[in-house]
Short mmCIF file of N, CA and C in Angstrom, two decimals:
data_model
loop_
_atom_site.label_atom_id
_atom_site.label_comp_id
_atom_site.label_asym_id
_atom_site.label_seq_id
_atom_site.Cartn_x
_atom_site.Cartn_y
_atom_site.Cartn_z
N MET A 95 18.97 12.90 19.73
CA MET A 95 19.11 12.97 18.29
C MET A 95 18.77 11.62 17.68
N ALA A 96 18.21 11.61 16.49
CA ALA A 96 17.80 10.38 15.82
C ALA A 96 18.72 10.09 14.64
N THR A 97 18.80 8.82 14.31
CA THR A 97 19.53 8.38 13.12
C THR A 97 18.50 8.00 12.07
N LEU A 98 18.62 8.57 10.89
CA LEU A 98 17.67 8.33 9.81
C LEU A 98 18.13 7.19 8.93
N VAL A 99 17.20 6.27 8.64
CA VAL A 99 17.44 5.13 7.76
C VAL A 99 16.47 5.25 6.60
N ARG A 100 16.98 5.16 5.39
CA ARG A 100 16.12 5.14 4.19
C ARG A 100 16.43 3.87 3.42
N VAL A 101 15.38 3.12 3.13
CA VAL A 101 15.54 1.89 2.36
C VAL A 101 14.47 1.90 1.28
N SER A 102 14.89 1.71 0.03
CA SER A 102 13.97 1.62 -1.10
C SER A 102 14.29 0.35 -1.87
N MET A 103 13.26 -0.24 -2.43
CA MET A 103 13.50 -1.42 -3.25
C MET A 103 12.47 -1.47 -4.36
N ASP A 104 12.94 -1.78 -5.56
CA ASP A 104 12.05 -2.01 -6.69
C ASP A 104 11.55 -3.44 -6.59
N LEU A 105 10.24 -3.61 -6.78
CA LEU A 105 9.61 -4.92 -6.65
C LEU A 105 9.08 -5.38 -8.00
N PRO A 106 9.15 -6.69 -8.25
CA PRO A 106 8.75 -7.23 -9.55
C PRO A 106 7.25 -7.47 -9.65
N GLY A 107 6.47 -6.42 -9.52
CA GLY A 107 5.03 -6.55 -9.65
C GLY A 107 4.37 -5.20 -9.49
N PRO A 108 3.14 -5.07 -9.97
CA PRO A 108 2.43 -3.80 -9.85
C PRO A 108 2.00 -3.55 -8.40
N VAL A 109 1.63 -2.31 -8.12
CA VAL A 109 1.24 -1.91 -6.77
C VAL A 109 0.13 -2.79 -6.22
N ASN A 110 -0.88 -3.09 -7.03
CA ASN A 110 -2.01 -3.87 -6.51
C ASN A 110 -1.58 -5.28 -6.08
N SER A 111 -0.56 -5.84 -6.70
CA SER A 111 -0.05 -7.15 -6.28
C SER A 111 0.69 -7.06 -4.96
N VAL A 112 1.43 -5.98 -4.76
CA VAL A 112 2.13 -5.79 -3.48
C VAL A 112 1.10 -5.58 -2.37
N VAL A 113 0.06 -4.80 -2.64
CA VAL A 113 -1.00 -4.59 -1.65
C VAL A 113 -1.66 -5.92 -1.30
N ALA A 114 -1.88 -6.77 -2.30
CA ALA A 114 -2.47 -8.09 -2.03
C ALA A 114 -1.59 -8.88 -1.05
N LEU A 115 -0.27 -8.78 -1.18
CA LEU A 115 0.62 -9.47 -0.24
C LEU A 115 0.52 -8.85 1.16
N LEU A 116 0.41 -7.54 1.25
CA LEU A 116 0.28 -6.90 2.56
C LEU A 116 -0.99 -7.35 3.28
N ARG A 117 -1.98 -7.82 2.54
CA ARG A 117 -3.24 -8.32 3.11
C ARG A 117 -3.21 -9.83 3.36
N ASN A 118 -2.12 -10.49 2.99
CA ASN A 118 -2.04 -11.95 3.01
C ASN A 118 -1.30 -12.44 4.26
N GLU A 119 -2.03 -13.05 5.19
CA GLU A 119 -1.43 -13.51 6.44
C GLU A 119 -0.34 -14.55 6.20
N ASP A 120 -0.55 -15.46 5.25
CA ASP A 120 0.48 -16.47 4.96
C ASP A 120 1.79 -15.80 4.52
N PHE A 121 1.69 -14.79 3.67
CA PHE A 121 2.90 -14.08 3.25
C PHE A 121 3.56 -13.37 4.43
N LEU A 122 2.77 -12.69 5.25
CA LEU A 122 3.35 -11.95 6.38
C LEU A 122 4.04 -12.90 7.37
N ARG A 123 3.44 -14.07 7.61
CA ARG A 123 4.09 -15.07 8.47
C ARG A 123 5.40 -15.53 7.83
N TRP A 124 5.37 -15.80 6.54
CA TRP A 124 6.57 -16.23 5.82
C TRP A 124 7.64 -15.14 5.88
N ARG A 125 7.23 -13.90 5.64
CA ARG A 125 8.17 -12.77 5.65
C ARG A 125 8.85 -12.64 7.01
N CYS A 126 8.09 -12.80 8.07
CA CYS A 126 8.68 -12.72 9.42
C CYS A 126 9.69 -13.85 9.64
N ALA A 127 9.33 -15.05 9.25
CA ALA A 127 10.17 -16.23 9.53
C ALA A 127 11.43 -16.27 8.68
N GLN A 128 11.36 -15.79 7.45
CA GLN A 128 12.50 -15.95 6.54
C GLN A 128 13.56 -14.87 6.69
N ASN A 129 13.28 -13.83 7.44
CA ASN A 129 14.25 -12.76 7.59
C ASN A 129 15.37 -13.20 8.53
N ARG A 130 16.50 -13.57 7.96
CA ARG A 130 17.59 -14.13 8.77
C ARG A 130 18.26 -13.09 9.67
N GLU A 131 18.04 -11.81 9.40
CA GLU A 131 18.63 -10.76 10.23
C GLU A 131 17.87 -10.56 11.54
N LEU A 132 16.57 -10.76 11.49
CA LEU A 132 15.73 -10.54 12.67
C LEU A 132 14.59 -11.54 12.60
N ARG A 133 14.71 -12.65 13.27
CA ARG A 133 13.68 -13.70 13.24
C ARG A 133 12.44 -13.22 13.99
N GLU A 134 11.52 -12.66 13.23
CA GLU A 134 10.30 -12.13 13.82
C GLU A 134 9.25 -13.22 13.96
N SER A 135 8.31 -12.98 14.87
CA SER A 135 7.13 -13.81 15.01
C SER A 135 5.93 -12.96 14.61
N PHE A 136 5.10 -13.51 13.75
CA PHE A 136 3.88 -12.83 13.34
C PHE A 136 2.97 -12.71 14.56
N VAL A 137 2.33 -11.56 14.75
CA VAL A 137 1.43 -11.36 15.89
C VAL A 137 -0.01 -11.21 15.42
N SER A 138 -0.28 -10.29 14.48
CA SER A 138 -1.66 -10.07 14.08
C SER A 138 -1.74 -9.36 12.73
N LEU A 139 -2.94 -9.48 12.12
CA LEU A 139 -3.25 -8.80 10.87
C LEU A 139 -4.69 -8.33 10.93
N ASP A 140 -4.93 -7.09 10.56
CA ASP A 140 -6.27 -6.54 10.41
C ASP A 140 -6.28 -5.87 9.04
N ALA A 141 -6.99 -6.47 8.10
CA ALA A 141 -6.95 -5.99 6.71
C ALA A 141 -8.33 -5.61 6.21
N GLY A 142 -9.09 -4.89 7.02
CA GLY A 142 -10.43 -4.50 6.63
C GLY A 142 -10.46 -3.22 5.82
N GLY A 143 -11.25 -3.20 4.76
CA GLY A 143 -11.41 -1.99 3.96
C GLY A 143 -10.12 -1.50 3.35
N GLY A 144 -9.93 -0.19 3.40
CA GLY A 144 -8.75 0.41 2.79
C GLY A 144 -7.56 0.52 3.73
N LEU A 145 -7.67 -0.09 4.91
CA LEU A 145 -6.57 -0.04 5.87
C LEU A 145 -6.03 -1.44 6.14
N VAL A 146 -4.72 -1.52 6.28
CA VAL A 146 -4.06 -2.78 6.64
C VAL A 146 -3.15 -2.48 7.83
N ARG A 147 -3.30 -3.28 8.89
CA ARG A 147 -2.44 -3.13 10.06
C ARG A 147 -1.94 -4.51 10.44
N PHE A 148 -0.62 -4.63 10.58
CA PHE A 148 -0.09 -5.90 11.06
C PHE A 148 1.02 -5.66 12.07
N ALA A 149 1.21 -6.66 12.91
CA ALA A 149 2.18 -6.53 13.99
C ALA A 149 3.04 -7.79 14.07
N SER A 150 4.26 -7.59 14.54
CA SER A 150 5.19 -8.71 14.75
C SER A 150 6.06 -8.39 15.95
N SER A 151 6.76 -9.39 16.43
CA SER A 151 7.69 -9.17 17.54
C SER A 151 8.90 -10.07 17.35
N ALA A 152 9.98 -9.71 18.03
CA ALA A 152 11.21 -10.49 17.92
C ALA A 152 12.12 -10.15 19.09
N ARG A 153 13.01 -11.07 19.40
CA ARG A 153 14.10 -10.78 20.32
C ARG A 153 15.15 -10.03 19.52
N LEU A 154 15.58 -8.91 20.03
CA LEU A 154 16.62 -8.14 19.36
C LEU A 154 17.95 -8.87 19.58
N PRO A 155 18.60 -9.30 18.52
CA PRO A 155 19.87 -10.01 18.69
C PRO A 155 20.90 -9.12 19.40
N LEU A 156 21.65 -9.70 20.31
CA LEU A 156 22.67 -8.93 21.03
C LEU A 156 23.73 -8.40 20.08
N THR A 157 23.86 -8.99 18.90
CA THR A 157 24.82 -8.47 17.91
C THR A 157 24.40 -7.09 17.40
N TRP A 158 23.17 -6.68 17.68
CA TRP A 158 22.68 -5.37 17.27
C TRP A 158 23.10 -4.28 18.26
N VAL A 159 23.68 -4.67 19.37
CA VAL A 159 24.04 -3.74 20.44
C VAL A 159 25.54 -3.87 20.71
N PRO A 160 26.24 -2.76 20.92
CA PRO A 160 27.67 -2.86 21.21
C PRO A 160 27.93 -3.80 22.39
N GLU A 161 28.98 -4.58 22.29
CA GLU A 161 29.30 -5.59 23.31
C GLU A 161 29.46 -4.98 24.70
N ARG A 162 30.00 -3.80 24.77
CA ARG A 162 30.22 -3.18 26.09
C ARG A 162 28.92 -2.82 26.80
N VAL A 163 27.79 -2.87 26.09
CA VAL A 163 26.49 -2.56 26.68
C VAL A 163 25.79 -3.82 27.19
N HIS A 164 26.16 -5.00 26.71
CA HIS A 164 25.47 -6.24 27.05
C HIS A 164 25.27 -6.42 28.55
N ARG A 165 26.29 -6.18 29.34
CA ARG A 165 26.19 -6.46 30.78
C ARG A 165 25.21 -5.53 31.49
N TYR A 166 24.83 -4.42 30.86
CA TYR A 166 23.89 -3.50 31.48
C TYR A 166 22.44 -3.79 31.10
N LEU A 167 22.24 -4.71 30.20
CA LEU A 167 20.88 -5.03 29.78
C LEU A 167 20.22 -5.94 30.80
N PRO A 168 19.01 -5.60 31.26
CA PRO A 168 18.33 -6.44 32.24
C PRO A 168 17.83 -7.75 31.64
N MET A 169 17.73 -7.80 30.32
CA MET A 169 17.21 -8.96 29.61
C MET A 169 17.59 -8.82 28.14
N SER A 170 17.31 -9.86 27.37
CA SER A 170 17.49 -9.76 25.93
C SER A 170 16.38 -8.84 25.41
N PRO A 171 16.71 -7.74 24.76
CA PRO A 171 15.68 -6.79 24.33
C PRO A 171 14.65 -7.43 23.39
N GLN A 172 13.40 -7.04 23.57
CA GLN A 172 12.28 -7.51 22.76
C GLN A 172 11.78 -6.33 21.94
N ILE A 173 11.62 -6.54 20.64
CA ILE A 173 11.13 -5.47 19.77
C ILE A 173 9.73 -5.82 19.27
N SER A 174 8.83 -4.85 19.37
CA SER A 174 7.47 -4.99 18.84
C SER A 174 7.34 -4.02 17.68
N ARG A 175 6.82 -4.53 16.59
CA ARG A 175 6.71 -3.73 15.36
C ARG A 175 5.27 -3.71 14.89
N GLU A 176 4.83 -2.55 14.45
CA GLU A 176 3.50 -2.43 13.87
C GLU A 176 3.59 -1.56 12.62
N GLU A 177 2.96 -2.02 11.54
CA GLU A 177 2.84 -1.21 10.32
C GLU A 177 1.37 -0.98 10.06
N ARG A 178 1.04 0.25 9.67
CA ARG A 178 -0.32 0.63 9.32
C ARG A 178 -0.28 1.23 7.92
N TRP A 179 -0.98 0.61 7.00
CA TRP A 179 -0.99 1.05 5.61
C TRP A 179 -2.39 1.53 5.23
N ASP A 180 -2.47 2.67 4.55
CA ASP A 180 -3.70 3.14 3.92
C ASP A 180 -3.58 2.74 2.46
N VAL A 181 -4.32 1.71 2.09
CA VAL A 181 -4.22 1.17 0.73
C VAL A 181 -5.47 1.51 -0.09
N GLY A 182 -6.29 2.42 0.41
CA GLY A 182 -7.54 2.75 -0.26
C GLY A 182 -7.41 3.74 -1.41
N GLY A 183 -6.28 4.41 -1.52
CA GLY A 183 -6.11 5.40 -2.57
C GLY A 183 -5.19 4.92 -3.67
N ALA A 184 -4.86 5.83 -4.57
CA ALA A 184 -4.00 5.48 -5.70
C ALA A 184 -2.55 5.29 -5.30
N ALA A 185 -2.14 5.89 -4.18
CA ALA A 185 -0.75 5.80 -3.74
C ALA A 185 -0.71 5.27 -2.30
N PRO A 186 -0.64 3.96 -2.10
CA PRO A 186 -0.60 3.40 -0.75
C PRO A 186 0.56 3.98 0.06
N ALA A 187 0.28 4.31 1.31
CA ALA A 187 1.30 4.86 2.20
C ALA A 187 0.97 4.43 3.62
N GLY A 188 1.96 4.51 4.48
CA GLY A 188 1.71 4.09 5.85
C GLY A 188 2.70 4.63 6.84
N THR A 189 2.47 4.24 8.08
CA THR A 189 3.36 4.59 9.18
C THR A 189 3.64 3.33 9.97
N GLY A 190 4.70 3.38 10.72
CA GLY A 190 5.06 2.22 11.54
C GLY A 190 5.71 2.65 12.83
N GLY A 191 5.67 1.76 13.78
CA GLY A 191 6.32 2.00 15.05
C GLY A 191 7.08 0.78 15.50
N TYR A 192 8.21 1.00 16.11
CA TYR A 192 9.06 -0.06 16.63
C TYR A 192 9.36 0.30 18.08
N ASP A 193 8.90 -0.52 19.01
CA ASP A 193 9.16 -0.28 20.43
C ASP A 193 10.06 -1.39 20.94
N VAL A 194 11.02 -1.01 21.77
CA VAL A 194 11.98 -1.98 22.29
C VAL A 194 11.87 -2.02 23.81
N VAL A 195 11.64 -3.22 24.35
CA VAL A 195 11.62 -3.43 25.79
C VAL A 195 12.99 -3.96 26.19
N GLY A 196 13.61 -3.35 27.18
CA GLY A 196 14.92 -3.79 27.64
C GLY A 196 16.06 -2.94 27.11
N LEU A 197 15.72 -1.94 26.31
CA LEU A 197 16.72 -1.03 25.76
C LEU A 197 16.01 0.31 25.54
N PRO A 198 16.61 1.44 25.89
CA PRO A 198 15.93 2.72 25.71
C PRO A 198 15.95 3.15 24.24
N ALA A 199 15.21 2.39 23.43
CA ALA A 199 15.22 2.64 21.99
C ALA A 199 13.80 2.55 21.43
N ARG A 200 13.59 3.29 20.37
CA ARG A 200 12.33 3.21 19.62
C ARG A 200 12.60 3.73 18.22
N ALA A 201 11.65 3.49 17.34
CA ALA A 201 11.79 3.98 15.97
C ALA A 201 10.41 4.28 15.42
N GLN A 202 10.35 5.25 14.53
CA GLN A 202 9.13 5.62 13.82
C GLN A 202 9.42 5.50 12.33
N ALA A 203 8.43 5.04 11.58
CA ALA A 203 8.63 4.84 10.14
C ALA A 203 7.50 5.46 9.34
N SER A 204 7.83 5.82 8.11
CA SER A 204 6.82 6.17 7.12
C SER A 204 7.16 5.35 5.87
N MET A 205 6.13 4.88 5.20
CA MET A 205 6.32 4.03 4.04
C MET A 205 5.46 4.53 2.88
N GLU A 206 5.96 4.30 1.67
CA GLU A 206 5.20 4.62 0.45
C GLU A 206 5.39 3.50 -0.55
N LEU A 207 4.37 3.29 -1.34
CA LEU A 207 4.40 2.30 -2.41
C LEU A 207 3.94 3.01 -3.66
N ARG A 208 4.73 2.93 -4.73
CA ARG A 208 4.35 3.65 -5.95
C ARG A 208 4.68 2.81 -7.18
N PRO A 209 3.94 3.05 -8.26
CA PRO A 209 4.18 2.29 -9.49
C PRO A 209 5.45 2.74 -10.21
N LEU A 210 6.08 1.79 -10.87
CA LEU A 210 7.20 2.05 -11.78
C LEU A 210 6.84 1.37 -13.10
N GLY A 211 5.91 1.92 -13.80
CA GLY A 211 5.44 1.29 -15.02
C GLY A 211 4.32 0.31 -14.70
N ALA A 212 3.97 -0.50 -15.70
CA ALA A 212 2.83 -1.40 -15.56
C ALA A 212 3.10 -2.63 -14.70
N ASP A 213 4.34 -3.08 -14.64
CA ASP A 213 4.59 -4.36 -13.96
C ASP A 213 5.67 -4.29 -12.88
N ARG A 214 5.97 -3.09 -12.40
CA ARG A 214 6.96 -2.95 -11.32
C ARG A 214 6.47 -1.87 -10.36
N SER A 215 6.97 -1.94 -9.15
CA SER A 215 6.65 -0.91 -8.17
C SER A 215 7.86 -0.68 -7.27
N ARG A 216 7.79 0.39 -6.51
CA ARG A 216 8.88 0.71 -5.58
C ARG A 216 8.27 0.94 -4.20
N ILE A 217 8.92 0.35 -3.21
CA ILE A 217 8.52 0.55 -1.82
C ILE A 217 9.64 1.33 -1.13
N ASP A 218 9.25 2.37 -0.42
CA ASP A 218 10.21 3.24 0.27
C ASP A 218 9.90 3.25 1.76
N TYR A 219 10.92 3.04 2.56
CA TYR A 219 10.81 3.16 4.02
C TYR A 219 11.73 4.29 4.47
N ARG A 220 11.23 5.09 5.39
CA ARG A 220 12.02 6.13 6.05
C ARG A 220 11.84 5.89 7.54
N ILE A 221 12.91 5.53 8.23
CA ILE A 221 12.83 5.15 9.64
C ILE A 221 13.77 6.03 10.46
N GLU A 222 13.25 6.57 11.54
CA GLU A 222 14.07 7.33 12.49
C GLU A 222 14.27 6.48 13.73
N VAL A 223 15.53 6.12 13.99
CA VAL A 223 15.90 5.31 15.15
C VAL A 223 16.36 6.26 16.25
N MET A 224 15.80 6.10 17.46
CA MET A 224 16.17 6.95 18.58
C MET A 224 16.55 6.10 19.78
N VAL A 225 17.70 6.35 20.35
CA VAL A 225 18.17 5.67 21.56
C VAL A 225 18.52 6.75 22.58
N THR A 226 17.94 6.62 23.77
CA THR A 226 18.21 7.60 24.82
C THR A 226 18.97 6.92 25.95
N ALA A 227 20.27 6.83 25.77
CA ALA A 227 21.15 6.24 26.79
C ALA A 227 22.37 7.14 26.91
N PRO A 228 22.69 7.55 28.12
CA PRO A 228 23.86 8.41 28.29
C PRO A 228 25.14 7.74 27.81
N LEU A 229 25.99 8.51 27.22
CA LEU A 229 27.33 8.12 26.77
C LEU A 229 27.36 7.18 25.57
N VAL A 230 26.52 6.16 25.55
CA VAL A 230 26.59 5.16 24.47
C VAL A 230 25.40 5.20 23.53
N GLY A 231 24.45 6.13 23.76
CA GLY A 231 23.23 6.18 22.95
C GLY A 231 23.49 6.31 21.47
N SER A 232 24.37 7.23 21.08
CA SER A 232 24.62 7.43 19.65
C SER A 232 25.31 6.21 19.03
N THR A 233 26.15 5.53 19.79
CA THR A 233 26.81 4.32 19.29
C THR A 233 25.78 3.22 19.06
N ILE A 234 24.89 3.02 20.03
CA ILE A 234 23.83 2.02 19.88
C ILE A 234 22.93 2.39 18.71
N GLU A 235 22.57 3.66 18.62
CA GLU A 235 21.69 4.14 17.56
C GLU A 235 22.26 3.83 16.17
N ARG A 236 23.53 4.14 15.96
CA ARG A 236 24.16 3.89 14.65
C ARG A 236 24.20 2.39 14.35
N MET A 237 24.52 1.60 15.36
CA MET A 237 24.61 0.15 15.16
C MET A 237 23.24 -0.44 14.83
N VAL A 238 22.21 -0.03 15.59
CA VAL A 238 20.85 -0.51 15.34
C VAL A 238 20.38 -0.04 13.97
N ALA A 239 20.66 1.21 13.59
CA ALA A 239 20.25 1.72 12.28
C ALA A 239 20.87 0.90 11.15
N GLN A 240 22.14 0.55 11.29
CA GLN A 240 22.80 -0.27 10.28
C GLN A 240 22.15 -1.65 10.19
N LYS A 241 21.83 -2.25 11.32
CA LYS A 241 21.21 -3.59 11.33
C LYS A 241 19.78 -3.52 10.79
N VAL A 242 19.05 -2.45 11.11
CA VAL A 242 17.69 -2.28 10.58
C VAL A 242 17.74 -2.20 9.06
N THR A 243 18.69 -1.45 8.52
CA THR A 243 18.84 -1.32 7.07
C THR A 243 19.06 -2.69 6.43
N THR A 244 19.97 -3.47 6.96
CA THR A 244 20.26 -4.80 6.42
C THR A 244 19.04 -5.71 6.51
N ALA A 245 18.38 -5.72 7.67
CA ALA A 245 17.21 -6.57 7.87
C ALA A 245 16.07 -6.18 6.93
N LEU A 246 15.83 -4.89 6.77
CA LEU A 246 14.74 -4.43 5.91
C LEU A 246 15.02 -4.74 4.45
N ARG A 247 16.24 -4.58 4.01
CA ARG A 247 16.58 -4.94 2.62
C ARG A 247 16.34 -6.43 2.37
N HIS A 248 16.74 -7.26 3.32
CA HIS A 248 16.52 -8.70 3.18
C HIS A 248 15.02 -9.00 3.16
N GLU A 249 14.28 -8.34 4.04
CA GLU A 249 12.84 -8.55 4.10
C GLU A 249 12.15 -8.14 2.80
N LEU A 250 12.50 -6.98 2.27
CA LEU A 250 11.87 -6.51 1.04
C LEU A 250 12.23 -7.37 -0.16
N ALA A 251 13.42 -7.94 -0.17
CA ALA A 251 13.80 -8.85 -1.25
C ALA A 251 12.90 -10.08 -1.24
N GLY A 252 12.31 -10.39 -0.11
CA GLY A 252 11.41 -11.53 0.00
C GLY A 252 10.14 -11.41 -0.84
N TYR A 253 9.73 -10.18 -1.16
CA TYR A 253 8.54 -10.02 -1.99
C TYR A 253 8.73 -10.72 -3.33
N GLY A 254 9.89 -10.57 -3.92
CA GLY A 254 10.17 -11.23 -5.20
C GLY A 254 10.35 -12.73 -5.03
N ARG A 255 11.00 -13.17 -3.93
CA ARG A 255 11.21 -14.60 -3.71
C ARG A 255 9.89 -15.32 -3.44
N TYR A 256 8.98 -14.67 -2.76
CA TYR A 256 7.69 -15.29 -2.44
C TYR A 256 6.85 -15.44 -3.70
N GLY A 257 6.96 -14.48 -4.59
CA GLY A 257 6.17 -14.47 -5.81
C GLY A 257 4.97 -13.56 -5.63
N LEU A 258 4.98 -12.48 -6.35
CA LEU A 258 3.86 -11.55 -6.26
C LEU A 258 2.66 -12.12 -7.01
N PRO A 259 1.48 -12.08 -6.39
CA PRO A 259 0.30 -12.61 -7.06
C PRO A 259 -0.15 -11.70 -8.20
N ALA A 260 -0.73 -12.28 -9.21
CA ALA A 260 -1.32 -11.50 -10.29
C ALA A 260 -2.70 -11.07 -9.83
N VAL A 261 -2.90 -9.78 -9.64
CA VAL A 261 -4.17 -9.25 -9.16
C VAL A 261 -4.63 -8.18 -10.14
N PRO A 262 -5.78 -8.37 -10.79
CA PRO A 262 -6.28 -7.33 -11.68
C PRO A 262 -6.55 -6.04 -10.90
N ALA A 263 -6.36 -4.91 -11.53
CA ALA A 263 -6.59 -3.61 -10.89
C ALA A 263 -8.00 -3.56 -10.33
N GLY A 264 -8.12 -3.06 -9.11
CA GLY A 264 -9.43 -2.92 -8.49
C GLY A 264 -9.82 -4.09 -7.60
N GLU A 265 -9.11 -5.23 -7.65
CA GLU A 265 -9.48 -6.39 -6.85
C GLU A 265 -8.71 -6.50 -5.55
N ASP A 266 -7.97 -5.48 -5.19
CA ASP A 266 -7.17 -5.53 -3.97
C ASP A 266 -7.72 -4.61 -2.89
N GLY A 267 -8.92 -4.09 -3.08
CA GLY A 267 -9.49 -3.17 -2.11
C GLY A 267 -9.21 -1.71 -2.43
N ARG A 268 -8.40 -1.46 -3.44
CA ARG A 268 -8.12 -0.09 -3.86
C ARG A 268 -9.03 0.26 -5.02
N ALA A 269 -9.25 1.53 -5.20
CA ALA A 269 -10.05 1.98 -6.32
C ALA A 269 -9.31 1.69 -7.62
N ASP A 270 -10.03 1.26 -8.62
CA ASP A 270 -9.44 1.03 -9.93
C ASP A 270 -9.24 2.39 -10.60
N PRO A 271 -7.99 2.78 -10.88
CA PRO A 271 -7.74 4.11 -11.44
C PRO A 271 -8.30 4.30 -12.84
N ARG A 272 -8.70 3.22 -13.50
CA ARG A 272 -9.24 3.33 -14.86
C ARG A 272 -10.70 3.73 -14.85
N ARG A 273 -11.33 3.77 -13.68
CA ARG A 273 -12.76 4.10 -13.62
C ARG A 273 -12.98 5.55 -13.34
#
C-alpha cells in the first residue's frame, strides 16, 4: 500500500518565470543546497526544447526512519531524485521518481504548474511513497511521507526567496498564448 502526499504552493510570479527557474542550473543547485530538511546534491540538468529533466541525490537522514529500524540498515540510505517537466504547452506538467538505495522504498510523483492571475502561479505535487518492508513498512512509509511533505514545502518556498525572474511570455521555451 502507498501513502499519498499532496503539496501545493502559490508562487509569487507567472508560470513563465517559474519555468525559467526550472531551466536555470544555478537556481537548481541553490534549491538543492538550501533545503535544510534534505541536503541534496545537484546531479544534472537537461533543458532542451519543451522538456526539462533534472536530477539530484542525497543521503536520507536517519531521522526519516523509525529508530528501531536503524540497526537493520546496511548503510545510510541514498535517495536519487529525477523530475521531468513538459514545459512546451500552456500548462506545464511533469512526473518524478525517487529511488532509495539501502531501504526498500520508492516514490512516484506528478507535478502541475498553473497560473493564478497575471503575476502568480501555483505548483502542485502529488507523490506516492511506497515502502515494502515486513512489519514496519507502513510505519516507515508514514514517517517518510511526513518528512517529504516538510522538505517539499521548504523547497517550494525557496522559489520566492530566490527571486523569480521577470520573463516576457514566450521567452521561456513555451508557446506565447497571445499568438
